[in-house]
DNA sequence: CGGCAGCGCAC
DNA sequence: GTGCGC
DNA sequence: GCCG
């Protein structure tokens, strides 16, 4: 029985096009809903739900007078038909069950006159205490006033998934702050030594301890915590007692080595530089970011160059409210390209954190395969680069931006591994009754779209104004290395917030490419490996996980005074419809949570990844002749679409996102 | 003592 | 195959 | 580092 059998929806026309409306109705119908085309009580049955698109919610001023009022009136007259955000439908499909509509209900609140203010003001700003409002008002359906403000879809999504964010607000208050600080330092230390397992031990200990609300002062108290053994317990007690981490604990390490480790850790802050590279560099006398810039610049991979230019940006945490803004920009671009596609914000945002490390967006669409999504996202990326929002790609060149070349859209079908049985053969089934949105139809749609907008056709895209290469990297283009850099980034602004750059003023970077070669001793010059110039291949294939950077338009970011907006790490993940549950699980994290869940899966004879839960063929993590058995035989897929069911099958109690910190 | 998640990408 | 980041 |  289909999910929505016995339900009747009226879908409020939304988004940009009639096409979008049509597609969404199809999706709902495919899942068993009856979808009404009119709300007229005389001619239609009464719907069980009125579905409103989340895009409308983001723009309350558009809602006014748009006809939604009509729905409201209708609902009022007919009692209790809930008006819900379409994320409700999404979540129902994701969990394959009908969820309580409560958290997804539209709420009418006193309106602020939106017209008078420039809308640079975000909703969350204008409504500081939205928290109390999150409690459901039972009669919220009936707007008392003709005009209304609707809560931000992000919040709805948020509350819907996990109840409100939890104690993320203030965490500096940990009663074990002193110990935590010391442990963090040691964790970094071992990380930079590439003693990853030891570092992992510390990571887990920190995770456990940071969640502790009572002070841990004795050995026994510490020892009792899971993941804390004798050694850590001793350190925790010492640290809590006020000892510094240096003398007693790290006595084995002289201060020189401590310093070296800190330097290595700093180097590994660069995106694309891990412990191995940091160690190698450090051993070769490259000790600071400035050293890297001045002596290694043209040997860095393109991604590393961006990483170096923006170490500080990328290390900075992102306020939840800003993440919402990024999400909105991306979501709207996705909808503009393909109205039936979804953009969901995952990562720590979904877990409810007040501060996030990056922006993780999962793109999916009913029945879509990886190839379908690649086509969509390729266009989304170009749009966003053009608009100036996206400023760099860390996972490869951007055609039309970085130079000639086109994407391999995978239109031609054989997309290699991506197309698992799961997703593909549904093409003739459901996708077909998505009328014109079958494979061919969709391509057509894109073609039309390209023509209409003339902005998504790669062959005709002029490099965006904002994206001209920074002088520092184009002036010396004769060098192969710099060409490679150009292939990847599109720096449009000063590469770093120079003044705050650790040891060297920002201006220095301009001289680096030119002068660096002179500074090399031959011995060092090969350390980053040689980089061949990227002769652009004809075709690029978009990776399923695209990594890059985006920046909010000036003024939209409540940043103090004149500070230039920070570049933020953006991940865009293309998730085949059939894998959405496993993917949401994976990309919601946290990392530690994933790992422990996968250990459980393994112990119970399963194999869990971002692609699904499988029945394991090789029991446990057995090794064969010292090398881990690589499972190349197709395992039996158990579950991939339903996050909730994965917990169930593993015999684990479901944990909402905000309880997945560990 | 061995294991500590599992994946795909750039190089 | 290694290194890296998710 | 911790665990079994």
XYZ file of C-alpha atoms (C1' of nucleotides) in Angstrom:
683
model
C 0.000 0.000 0.000
C 1.309 3.300 -0.960
C 2.343 5.680 1.683
C -0.316 8.306 1.171
C -3.202 6.059 0.375
C -6.409 7.495 1.776
C -4.953 10.949 1.981
C -6.141 13.818 -0.117
C -3.896 16.757 -0.782
C -4.488 20.139 -2.127
C -1.145 21.357 -3.275
C -0.887 25.053 -3.259
C 0.604 26.208 -6.521
C 4.088 27.258 -5.791
C 7.540 27.912 -6.864
C 8.348 29.294 -10.152
C 6.446 27.350 -12.673
C 3.372 25.418 -13.433
C 5.702 22.639 -14.330
C 6.979 22.461 -10.827
C 3.504 22.222 -9.537
C 2.708 19.429 -11.886
C 5.748 17.431 -11.021
C 5.163 17.643 -7.361
C 1.606 16.538 -7.720
C 2.816 13.564 -9.663
C 5.176 12.589 -6.928
C 2.446 12.740 -4.354
C 0.103 10.764 -6.525
C 2.711 8.163 -7.145
C 2.775 7.651 -3.430
C -0.915 7.084 -3.300
C -2.347 10.466 -2.508
C -5.342 11.930 -4.184
C -4.373 15.359 -5.334
C -7.068 17.902 -5.817
C -6.769 20.560 -8.385
C -9.132 22.944 -6.777
C -10.159 23.873 -3.325
C -13.681 24.770 -4.132
C -15.850 23.019 -1.586
C -18.628 22.723 -4.091
C -16.734 20.787 -6.642
C -14.047 19.027 -4.673
C -13.950 16.713 -1.757
C -12.380 17.986 1.360
C -8.636 17.472 1.409
C -6.917 15.958 4.379
C -3.937 18.224 3.951
C -3.079 21.441 2.226
C 0.526 21.381 1.143
C 2.453 24.559 0.814
C 5.799 24.834 -0.761
C 8.675 25.768 1.457
C 9.814 28.364 -1.001
C 6.766 30.367 -0.268
C 7.539 30.267 3.340
C 10.847 31.876 2.769
C 9.169 34.801 1.134
C 6.202 35.755 3.171
C 5.670 38.911 1.259
C 4.965 36.894 -1.816
C 2.412 34.875 -0.019
C 0.286 37.818 0.723
C -2.335 38.261 -1.856
C -1.085 35.318 -3.761
C -4.007 33.131 -3.056
C -2.784 31.406 -0.018
C -5.233 33.525 1.830
C -7.849 31.624 -0.016
C -6.580 28.380 1.370
C -6.581 29.841 4.788
C -10.127 30.935 4.507
C -11.137 27.632 3.166
C -9.409 25.815 5.935
C -11.001 28.045 8.462
C -14.423 27.381 7.138
C -13.910 23.720 7.018
C -12.455 23.204 10.374
C -9.203 21.536 10.787
C -7.551 20.823 7.523
C -3.907 21.279 8.287
C -1.769 23.441 6.090
C 1.651 21.939 6.126
C 4.993 22.719 4.676
C 6.001 20.322 1.971
C 8.927 19.187 4.030
C 6.348 17.139 5.849
C 5.720 15.157 2.702
C 9.431 14.771 2.211
C 10.037 13.528 5.671
C 7.150 11.126 5.418
C 8.658 9.709 2.286
C 12.077 9.605 3.811
C 10.853 7.674 6.792
C 8.191 5.872 4.878
C 5.518 6.620 7.371
C 2.996 9.273 8.072
C 4.437 11.696 10.537
C 2.673 13.989 12.895
C 1.984 17.191 11.078
C 2.429 19.275 14.168
C 5.921 20.530 13.617
C 5.261 21.190 9.969
C 2.179 23.287 10.342
C 2.114 26.749 9.021
C 1.715 29.298 11.654
C 0.157 32.639 11.325
C 1.732 35.206 13.509
C 1.540 38.878 13.742
C 2.951 40.242 10.644
C 5.722 42.661 10.388
C 5.339 44.961 7.519
C 7.790 43.422 5.246
C 7.503 45.902 2.470
C 8.827 48.848 4.311
C 12.092 47.328 5.222
C 14.583 46.192 2.778
C 14.562 42.497 3.060
C 18.184 42.354 3.894
C 16.865 41.764 7.312
C 16.476 38.120 7.893
C 13.477 36.688 9.497
C 15.323 35.127 12.260
C 16.791 38.444 13.111
C 13.524 40.193 13.208
C 12.150 37.615 15.499
C 14.647 36.952 18.202
C 12.493 34.830 20.379
C 11.222 32.339 17.965
C 11.915 29.610 20.381
C 8.831 30.011 22.477
C 6.917 30.161 19.284
C 8.038 26.798 18.303
C 5.576 25.242 20.574
C 2.597 24.345 18.610
C -0.381 26.462 18.840
C -3.358 24.352 18.230
C -5.350 26.924 16.428
C -2.574 28.292 14.412
C -4.322 27.550 11.220
C -6.670 30.364 11.502
C -4.809 33.505 10.860
C -6.548 36.242 12.668
C -5.261 38.766 10.302
C -5.324 38.922 6.597
C -1.625 39.302 6.504
C 0.729 37.034 8.157
C 4.223 36.044 8.596
C 5.201 32.506 8.247
C 8.017 30.897 9.999
C 11.105 30.140 8.120
C 11.103 26.762 6.466
C 14.444 26.060 7.932
C 12.967 26.222 11.341
C 10.099 24.082 10.403
C 12.398 21.521 8.993
C 14.524 21.792 12.007
C 11.810 21.361 14.541
C 10.157 18.754 12.504
C 13.179 16.595 12.497
C 14.546 16.898 15.882
C 12.540 19.055 18.110
C 14.395 22.150 18.853
C 18.078 22.405 18.913
C 19.453 21.281 22.155
C 22.050 22.585 24.474
C 24.168 23.918 21.749
C 23.752 27.467 22.817
C 26.241 27.693 25.590
C 28.853 25.078 25.860
C 31.716 27.018 27.228
C 30.232 26.269 30.587
C 31.341 22.707 30.789
C 32.359 21.873 34.319
C 35.209 19.944 32.799
C 36.491 22.684 30.583
C 39.997 22.518 31.914
C 40.354 18.828 31.287
C 38.756 19.148 27.888
C 41.178 21.786 26.847
C 44.117 19.649 27.806
C 42.717 16.605 26.084
C 42.153 18.564 22.944
C 45.702 19.634 22.968
C 46.922 16.096 23.359
C 44.563 14.916 20.681
C 45.980 17.437 18.275
C 49.397 16.404 19.295
C 48.905 12.770 18.410
C 47.080 13.713 15.311
C 50.040 15.607 14.066
C 52.217 12.644 14.910
C 49.949 10.636 12.692
C 49.140 8.420 15.600
C 45.603 8.311 14.468
C 44.311 5.587 16.710
C 45.601 7.184 19.789
C 44.163 10.449 18.614
C 40.884 8.681 18.062
C 40.941 7.580 21.662
C 41.250 11.193 22.694
C 38.538 12.258 20.317
C 36.132 9.814 21.856
C 37.111 10.801 25.340
C 36.552 14.443 24.534
C 33.194 13.651 23.073
C 32.118 11.775 26.161
C 33.496 14.259 28.601
C 32.066 17.281 26.867
C 28.621 15.849 27.224
C 29.079 15.398 30.946
C 27.207 18.006 32.929
C 28.707 17.308 36.300
C 32.306 17.933 37.196
C 34.567 14.943 36.948
C 37.145 15.175 39.659
C 38.173 11.733 40.729
C 39.838 8.894 38.964
C 36.864 6.633 39.498
C 34.413 9.119 38.108
C 36.486 9.527 35.018
C 37.215 5.872 34.639
C 33.520 5.071 34.742
C 32.855 6.923 31.516
C 32.747 4.807 28.405
C 35.854 5.213 26.344
C 37.942 6.402 29.232
C 40.535 4.039 30.574
C 43.160 4.320 33.232
C 45.474 6.496 31.270
C 42.901 9.035 30.247
C 41.323 9.029 33.653
C 44.592 9.966 35.216
C 45.130 12.782 32.785
C 41.642 14.093 33.273
C 42.038 14.213 37.001
C 45.340 15.976 36.725
C 44.025 18.483 34.297
C 40.949 19.120 36.350
C 43.153 19.755 39.335
C 44.670 22.602 37.481
C 47.881 21.147 36.217
C 48.967 22.267 32.870
C 49.196 19.782 30.201
C 52.845 20.371 29.623
C 54.991 19.465 32.549
C 53.571 16.336 34.067
C 51.750 14.868 31.192
C 53.913 15.491 28.268
C 57.112 15.243 30.097
C 58.343 12.869 27.517
C 58.158 15.566 24.963
C 60.503 18.408 25.087
C 59.206 21.800 24.324
C 60.829 21.716 20.964
C 58.790 18.782 19.955
C 55.640 20.280 21.318
C 56.243 23.280 19.197
C 56.914 21.168 16.178
C 53.683 19.329 16.667
C 51.768 22.510 16.913
C 53.340 23.678 13.709
C 52.412 20.475 11.966
C 48.897 20.790 13.239
C 48.742 24.289 11.830
C 49.902 23.097 8.438
C 47.289 20.379 8.452
C 44.666 23.062 8.826
C 44.985 23.643 5.126
C 42.326 21.865 3.164
C 44.052 19.079 1.304
C 46.906 18.822 3.741
C 46.798 15.980 6.203
C 49.193 14.574 8.726
C 51.411 12.939 6.155
C 51.938 16.032 4.102
C 52.338 18.177 7.153
C 55.015 15.896 8.496
C 56.813 15.792 5.209
C 56.804 19.530 4.886
C 57.836 20.097 8.408
C 60.723 17.710 8.093
C 61.821 19.708 5.110
C 61.867 22.922 7.024
C 58.467 24.252 6.089
C 57.122 25.244 9.455
C 54.521 27.895 8.971
C 51.745 28.804 6.628
C 53.918 31.637 5.453
C 56.637 29.155 4.593
C 54.182 27.172 2.570
C 53.113 30.247 0.734
C 56.517 31.523 -0.001
C 58.278 28.280 -0.796
C 55.736 25.756 -1.900
C 53.040 27.784 -3.513
C 53.401 26.601 -7.035
C 53.635 23.021 -5.987
C 50.397 23.045 -4.129
C 47.449 21.359 -5.658
C 44.776 23.766 -6.749
C 42.650 22.799 -3.821
C 45.510 23.333 -1.440
C 46.063 26.800 -2.795
C 42.508 27.692 -2.037
C 42.819 26.031 1.309
C 45.855 28.078 2.126
C 44.277 31.311 1.019
C 41.317 30.641 3.257
C 42.583 28.667 6.178
C 41.012 31.033 8.595
C 37.737 31.272 6.791
C 37.386 27.554 6.593
C 38.359 27.027 10.179
C 35.778 29.488 11.410
C 32.489 28.149 12.641
C 29.338 29.232 10.882
C 26.358 30.491 12.818
C 23.298 28.414 12.209
C 21.458 31.414 10.872
C 24.045 31.896 8.207
C 23.861 28.270 7.220
C 20.198 28.807 6.607
C 20.987 31.600 4.222
C 23.388 29.443 2.276
C 20.866 26.691 2.193
C 18.221 29.001 0.826
C 20.431 30.267 -1.939
C 21.336 26.779 -3.012
C 17.853 25.428 -2.659
C 16.433 28.143 -4.828
C 19.018 27.558 -7.486
C 18.195 23.874 -7.434
C 14.525 24.547 -7.787
C 15.122 26.936 -10.608
C 16.920 24.239 -12.517
C 14.675 21.391 -11.527
C 11.602 22.210 -9.535
C 11.071 18.682 -8.443
C 14.514 18.282 -6.974
C 15.083 18.659 -3.281
C 17.891 20.299 -1.407
C 18.201 19.239 2.192
C 20.606 20.664 4.693
C 22.439 18.013 6.621
C 25.487 17.863 8.827
C 25.596 19.591 12.135
C 22.839 21.866 10.948
C 20.425 19.004 10.914
C 21.697 17.927 14.268
C 20.606 21.286 15.539
C 23.953 22.866 16.261
C 24.051 26.583 16.796
C 27.424 26.742 15.089
C 28.289 24.602 12.124
C 31.548 23.716 10.484
C 30.317 23.787 6.936
C 27.230 23.600 4.803
C 26.217 20.127 3.682
C 23.497 20.003 1.085
C 22.019 16.756 -0.126
C 20.387 16.971 -3.518
C 17.885 14.343 -4.465
C 14.725 13.922 -6.449
C 12.006 11.367 -6.644
C 13.164 8.438 -8.728
C 16.355 10.137 -9.753
C 19.571 8.313 -10.472
C 23.014 9.662 -9.914
C 23.271 10.625 -13.530
C 20.029 12.555 -13.353
C 21.267 14.491 -10.408
C 24.580 15.201 -11.990
C 22.804 16.888 -14.798
C 20.852 18.991 -12.407
C 23.718 19.900 -10.160
C 26.048 20.732 -12.989
C 23.671 23.448 -13.986
C 23.106 24.549 -10.463
C 26.804 24.989 -9.973
C 27.198 27.054 -13.064
C 24.336 29.242 -12.035
C 25.746 29.747 -8.602
C 29.189 30.498 -9.904
C 27.713 32.982 -12.274
C 25.767 34.685 -9.610
C 28.938 35.094 -7.651
C 27.767 33.013 -4.742
C 30.094 30.125 -5.348
C 33.672 31.232 -5.462
C 35.753 28.111 -5.640
C 35.714 24.469 -6.423
C 37.824 22.160 -4.358
C 36.926 19.079 -6.256
C 37.837 20.001 -9.746
C 37.599 22.571 -12.435
C 34.446 24.348 -13.377
C 33.813 24.440 -17.067
C 32.778 27.768 -18.362
C 34.480 29.274 -15.427
C 37.906 27.793 -15.353
C 38.274 27.347 -19.000
C 37.015 25.384 -21.927
C 35.503 22.016 -21.566
C 32.154 20.620 -20.768
C 30.698 18.319 -18.300
C 30.104 14.768 -19.023
C 26.494 14.851 -18.198
C 26.191 11.162 -18.358
C 23.370 11.690 -20.758
C 24.565 8.860 -22.787
C 23.484 6.414 -20.225
C 26.337 4.230 -19.237
C 27.351 5.911 -16.163
C 29.470 3.168 -14.853
C 29.068 2.177 -11.304
C 26.633 4.796 -10.315
C 23.599 3.280 -11.718
C 22.718 0.567 -9.382
C 19.809 -1.660 -9.999
C 17.995 0.222 -7.365
C 17.568 3.354 -9.173
C 17.667 2.623 -12.755
C 15.082 0.286 -13.951
C 12.396 2.353 -12.411
C 12.850 4.523 -15.416
C 10.245 2.841 -17.441
C 7.919 2.576 -14.547
C 7.254 5.573 -12.484
C 9.408 8.000 -14.219
C 7.411 7.384 -17.282
C 4.226 8.491 -15.755
C 5.935 11.574 -14.686
C 4.782 12.535 -18.097
C 7.303 14.767 -19.667
C 9.787 14.252 -16.958
C 11.044 10.943 -18.113
C 14.640 10.795 -19.091
C 14.216 12.209 -22.505
C 11.694 14.697 -21.363
C 13.944 15.914 -18.735
C 16.773 16.520 -21.087
C 14.400 18.389 -23.252
C 13.357 20.425 -20.362
C 16.912 21.328 -19.689
C 17.475 22.260 -23.249
C 14.502 24.495 -23.235
C 15.619 25.912 -20.023
C 19.038 26.663 -21.334
C 17.627 28.431 -24.282
C 15.202 30.376 -22.259
C 17.740 31.616 -19.840
C 20.808 31.337 -21.982
C 22.710 30.976 -18.804
C 22.985 27.312 -18.281
C 24.237 26.299 -21.625
C 27.837 25.617 -21.007
C 29.030 26.280 -24.456
C 27.822 29.796 -24.270
C 28.689 30.797 -20.808
C 30.964 33.721 -20.556
C 33.158 33.583 -17.541
C 31.302 35.339 -14.836
C 32.374 38.820 -14.061
C 33.070 38.050 -10.510
C 35.155 35.111 -11.315
C 38.087 36.513 -13.040
C 41.281 35.073 -11.843
C 43.142 36.936 -9.264
C 46.152 38.785 -10.573
C 48.522 36.949 -8.358
C 47.742 33.800 -10.168
C 47.352 34.909 -13.687
C 50.309 37.101 -14.145
C 52.761 34.274 -14.010
C 50.783 31.863 -16.010
C 53.734 30.650 -17.892
C 54.378 28.257 -15.112
C 52.545 25.011 -15.286
C 51.788 25.105 -11.624
C 49.963 28.340 -11.738
C 47.942 27.209 -14.633
C 46.800 24.315 -12.598
C 45.787 26.656 -9.889
C 43.740 28.639 -12.267
C 41.969 25.529 -13.282
C 40.525 25.072 -9.907
C 39.845 28.283 -8.226
C 38.252 31.443 -9.206
C 39.363 33.686 -6.478
C 37.709 36.976 -6.914
C 38.662 38.766 -3.826
C 41.686 39.161 -1.747
C 42.790 35.659 -1.068
C 42.938 35.907 2.637
C 41.914 38.132 5.399
C 45.478 39.069 5.264
C 45.837 41.157 8.336
C 44.906 38.280 10.506
C 47.067 35.835 8.714
C 49.367 34.280 11.240
C 52.814 35.230 10.385
C 52.782 37.100 7.207
C 50.895 39.994 5.856
C 48.559 39.180 3.071
C 50.425 41.152 0.529
C 53.170 38.654 0.622
C 51.180 36.138 -1.221
C 51.306 38.187 -4.304
C 54.952 37.839 -4.588
C 55.002 34.225 -3.758
C 54.352 32.587 -7.058
C 56.904 34.644 -8.782
C 59.566 34.610 -6.208
C 59.053 31.204 -4.817
C 61.010 29.339 -7.366
C 64.056 31.315 -6.461
C 63.775 30.283 -2.905
C 63.722 26.646 -3.538
C 66.537 24.497 -2.812
C 66.292 21.719 -5.341
C 65.948 19.298 -2.545
C 62.698 20.766 -1.449
C 61.214 21.550 -4.711
C 59.712 18.197 -5.289
C 57.992 17.817 -2.063
C 54.535 18.496 -3.139
C 54.977 16.232 -6.065
C 55.122 17.574 -9.542
C 51.996 18.925 -10.963
C 51.438 18.650 -14.575
C 49.575 21.424 -16.188
C 45.982 20.530 -16.533
C 45.386 20.154 -20.143
C 41.688 20.317 -19.948
C 40.077 17.140 -20.849
C 37.127 17.365 -23.081
C 34.727 16.120 -20.525
C 34.469 16.492 -16.838
C 32.466 14.317 -14.681
C 30.960 15.851 -11.665
C 31.855 13.899 -8.555
C 28.941 12.819 -6.465
C 30.279 14.841 -3.639
C 31.166 18.298 -4.802
C 33.299 20.359 -2.485
C 33.680 24.057 -2.830
C 33.252 27.432 -1.274
C 30.513 29.987 -1.276
C 30.144 33.456 0.051
C 27.046 35.344 0.986
C 26.401 38.520 -0.915
C 27.618 41.643 0.806
C 25.284 42.909 3.396
C 23.292 39.770 3.820
C 25.526 38.528 6.519
C 25.115 40.322 9.767
C 28.825 40.726 9.924
C 30.322 43.489 11.949
C 31.388 46.555 10.118
C 33.660 46.354 7.183
C 34.772 42.782 7.457
C 34.657 41.041 4.139
C 32.334 38.085 4.265
C 33.996 34.807 4.907
C 34.277 32.083 2.378
C 32.412 29.083 3.641
C 32.897 25.447 2.872
C 30.019 24.086 0.854
C 29.463 20.420 0.135
C 26.886 19.392 -2.378
C 26.039 15.742 -2.367
C 24.112 14.049 -5.127
C 22.045 11.272 -3.674
C 20.107 8.809 -5.801
C 16.562 8.578 -4.629
C 16.950 4.956 -3.676
C 19.803 5.749 -1.334
C 18.361 8.744 0.394
C 17.875 7.146 3.775
C 21.377 5.826 4.074
C 22.761 9.053 2.709
C 20.837 11.207 5.136
C 22.029 9.030 7.944
C 25.588 9.305 6.767
C 25.667 12.998 6.072
C 23.877 13.925 9.226
C 26.662 12.378 11.207
C 28.267 12.980 13.449
C 31.391 11.244 12.360
C 31.751 9.507 15.650
C 28.126 8.502 15.595
C 28.538 6.999 12.143
C 31.522 5.032 13.202
C 29.923 3.554 16.228
C 26.809 2.726 14.307
C 28.842 0.973 11.675
C 30.657 -1.019 14.266
C 27.335 -2.209 15.584
C 26.240 -3.043 12.063
C 29.351 -5.069 11.542
C 28.912 -6.920 14.799
C 25.392 -7.793 13.810
C 26.468 -9.090 10.433
C 25.681 -6.055 8.345
C 27.579 -3.603 6.321
C 26.539 0.028 6.614
C 27.621 2.831 4.375
C 26.291 5.995 2.872
C 24.748 3.855 0.162
C 22.791 1.458 2.251
C 22.589 -1.271 4.795
C 23.771 -4.570 3.418
C 23.841 -8.069 4.636
C 27.513 -8.708 5.055
C 29.028 -11.575 3.206
C 32.205 -11.740 5.155
C 31.327 -11.846 8.805
C 32.963 -9.259 10.993
C 35.956 -7.333 9.834
C 37.898 -10.460 9.195
C 41.183 -10.307 7.621
C 42.592 -12.658 5.159
C 46.305 -12.978 5.007
C 46.828 -9.675 6.658
C 44.819 -7.726 4.214
C 41.265 -6.803 4.776
C 38.919 -8.724 2.628
C 37.594 -6.456 0.012
C 34.013 -7.268 -0.605
C 33.646 -7.269 -4.289
C 30.738 -9.602 -4.480
C 27.509 -7.727 -4.451
C 26.055 -8.008 -1.033
C 22.415 -8.127 -0.497
C 20.954 -4.740 0.018
C 18.710 -4.672 3.014
C 17.622 -1.068 3.294
C 18.636 2.254 1.864
C 15.651 4.522 1.505
C 14.476 4.738 5.038
C 16.654 6.176 7.740
C 14.351 4.990 10.446
C 14.268 1.424 9.240
C 18.009 1.177 9.307
C 17.930 1.722 13.026
C 15.140 -0.767 13.316
C 16.847 -3.495 11.401
C 19.988 -3.047 13.397
C 17.964 -3.333 16.548
C 18.861 0.145 17.648
C 16.435 2.638 19.078
C 15.894 5.480 16.655
C 17.895 8.542 17.454
C 16.730 11.851 16.109
C 19.437 13.987 14.581
C 19.962 16.133 17.620
C 20.932 13.059 19.582
C 23.574 11.910 17.199
C 26.466 13.815 18.592
C 28.008 10.525 19.451
C 47.253 -8.849 20.944
C 44.605 -6.933 16.870
C 41.002 -3.836 15.620
C 39.239 0.736 15.599
C 33.867 2.687 9.081
C 33.756 2.800 4.656
C 33.774 5.432 0.511
C 35.381 7.997 -3.813
C 38.220 11.187 -5.409
C 42.980 13.635 -6.851
C 47.376 12.685 -7.331
C 48.689 2.686 -4.105
C 48.658 6.821 -0.895
C 46.599 10.766 1.061
C 42.727 13.156 1.982
C 38.102 14.557 3.383
C 33.588 13.239 3.945
C 44.103 6.238 23.359
C 40.172 2.190 24.316
C 38.019 -2.182 23.845
C 37.327 -7.349 23.688
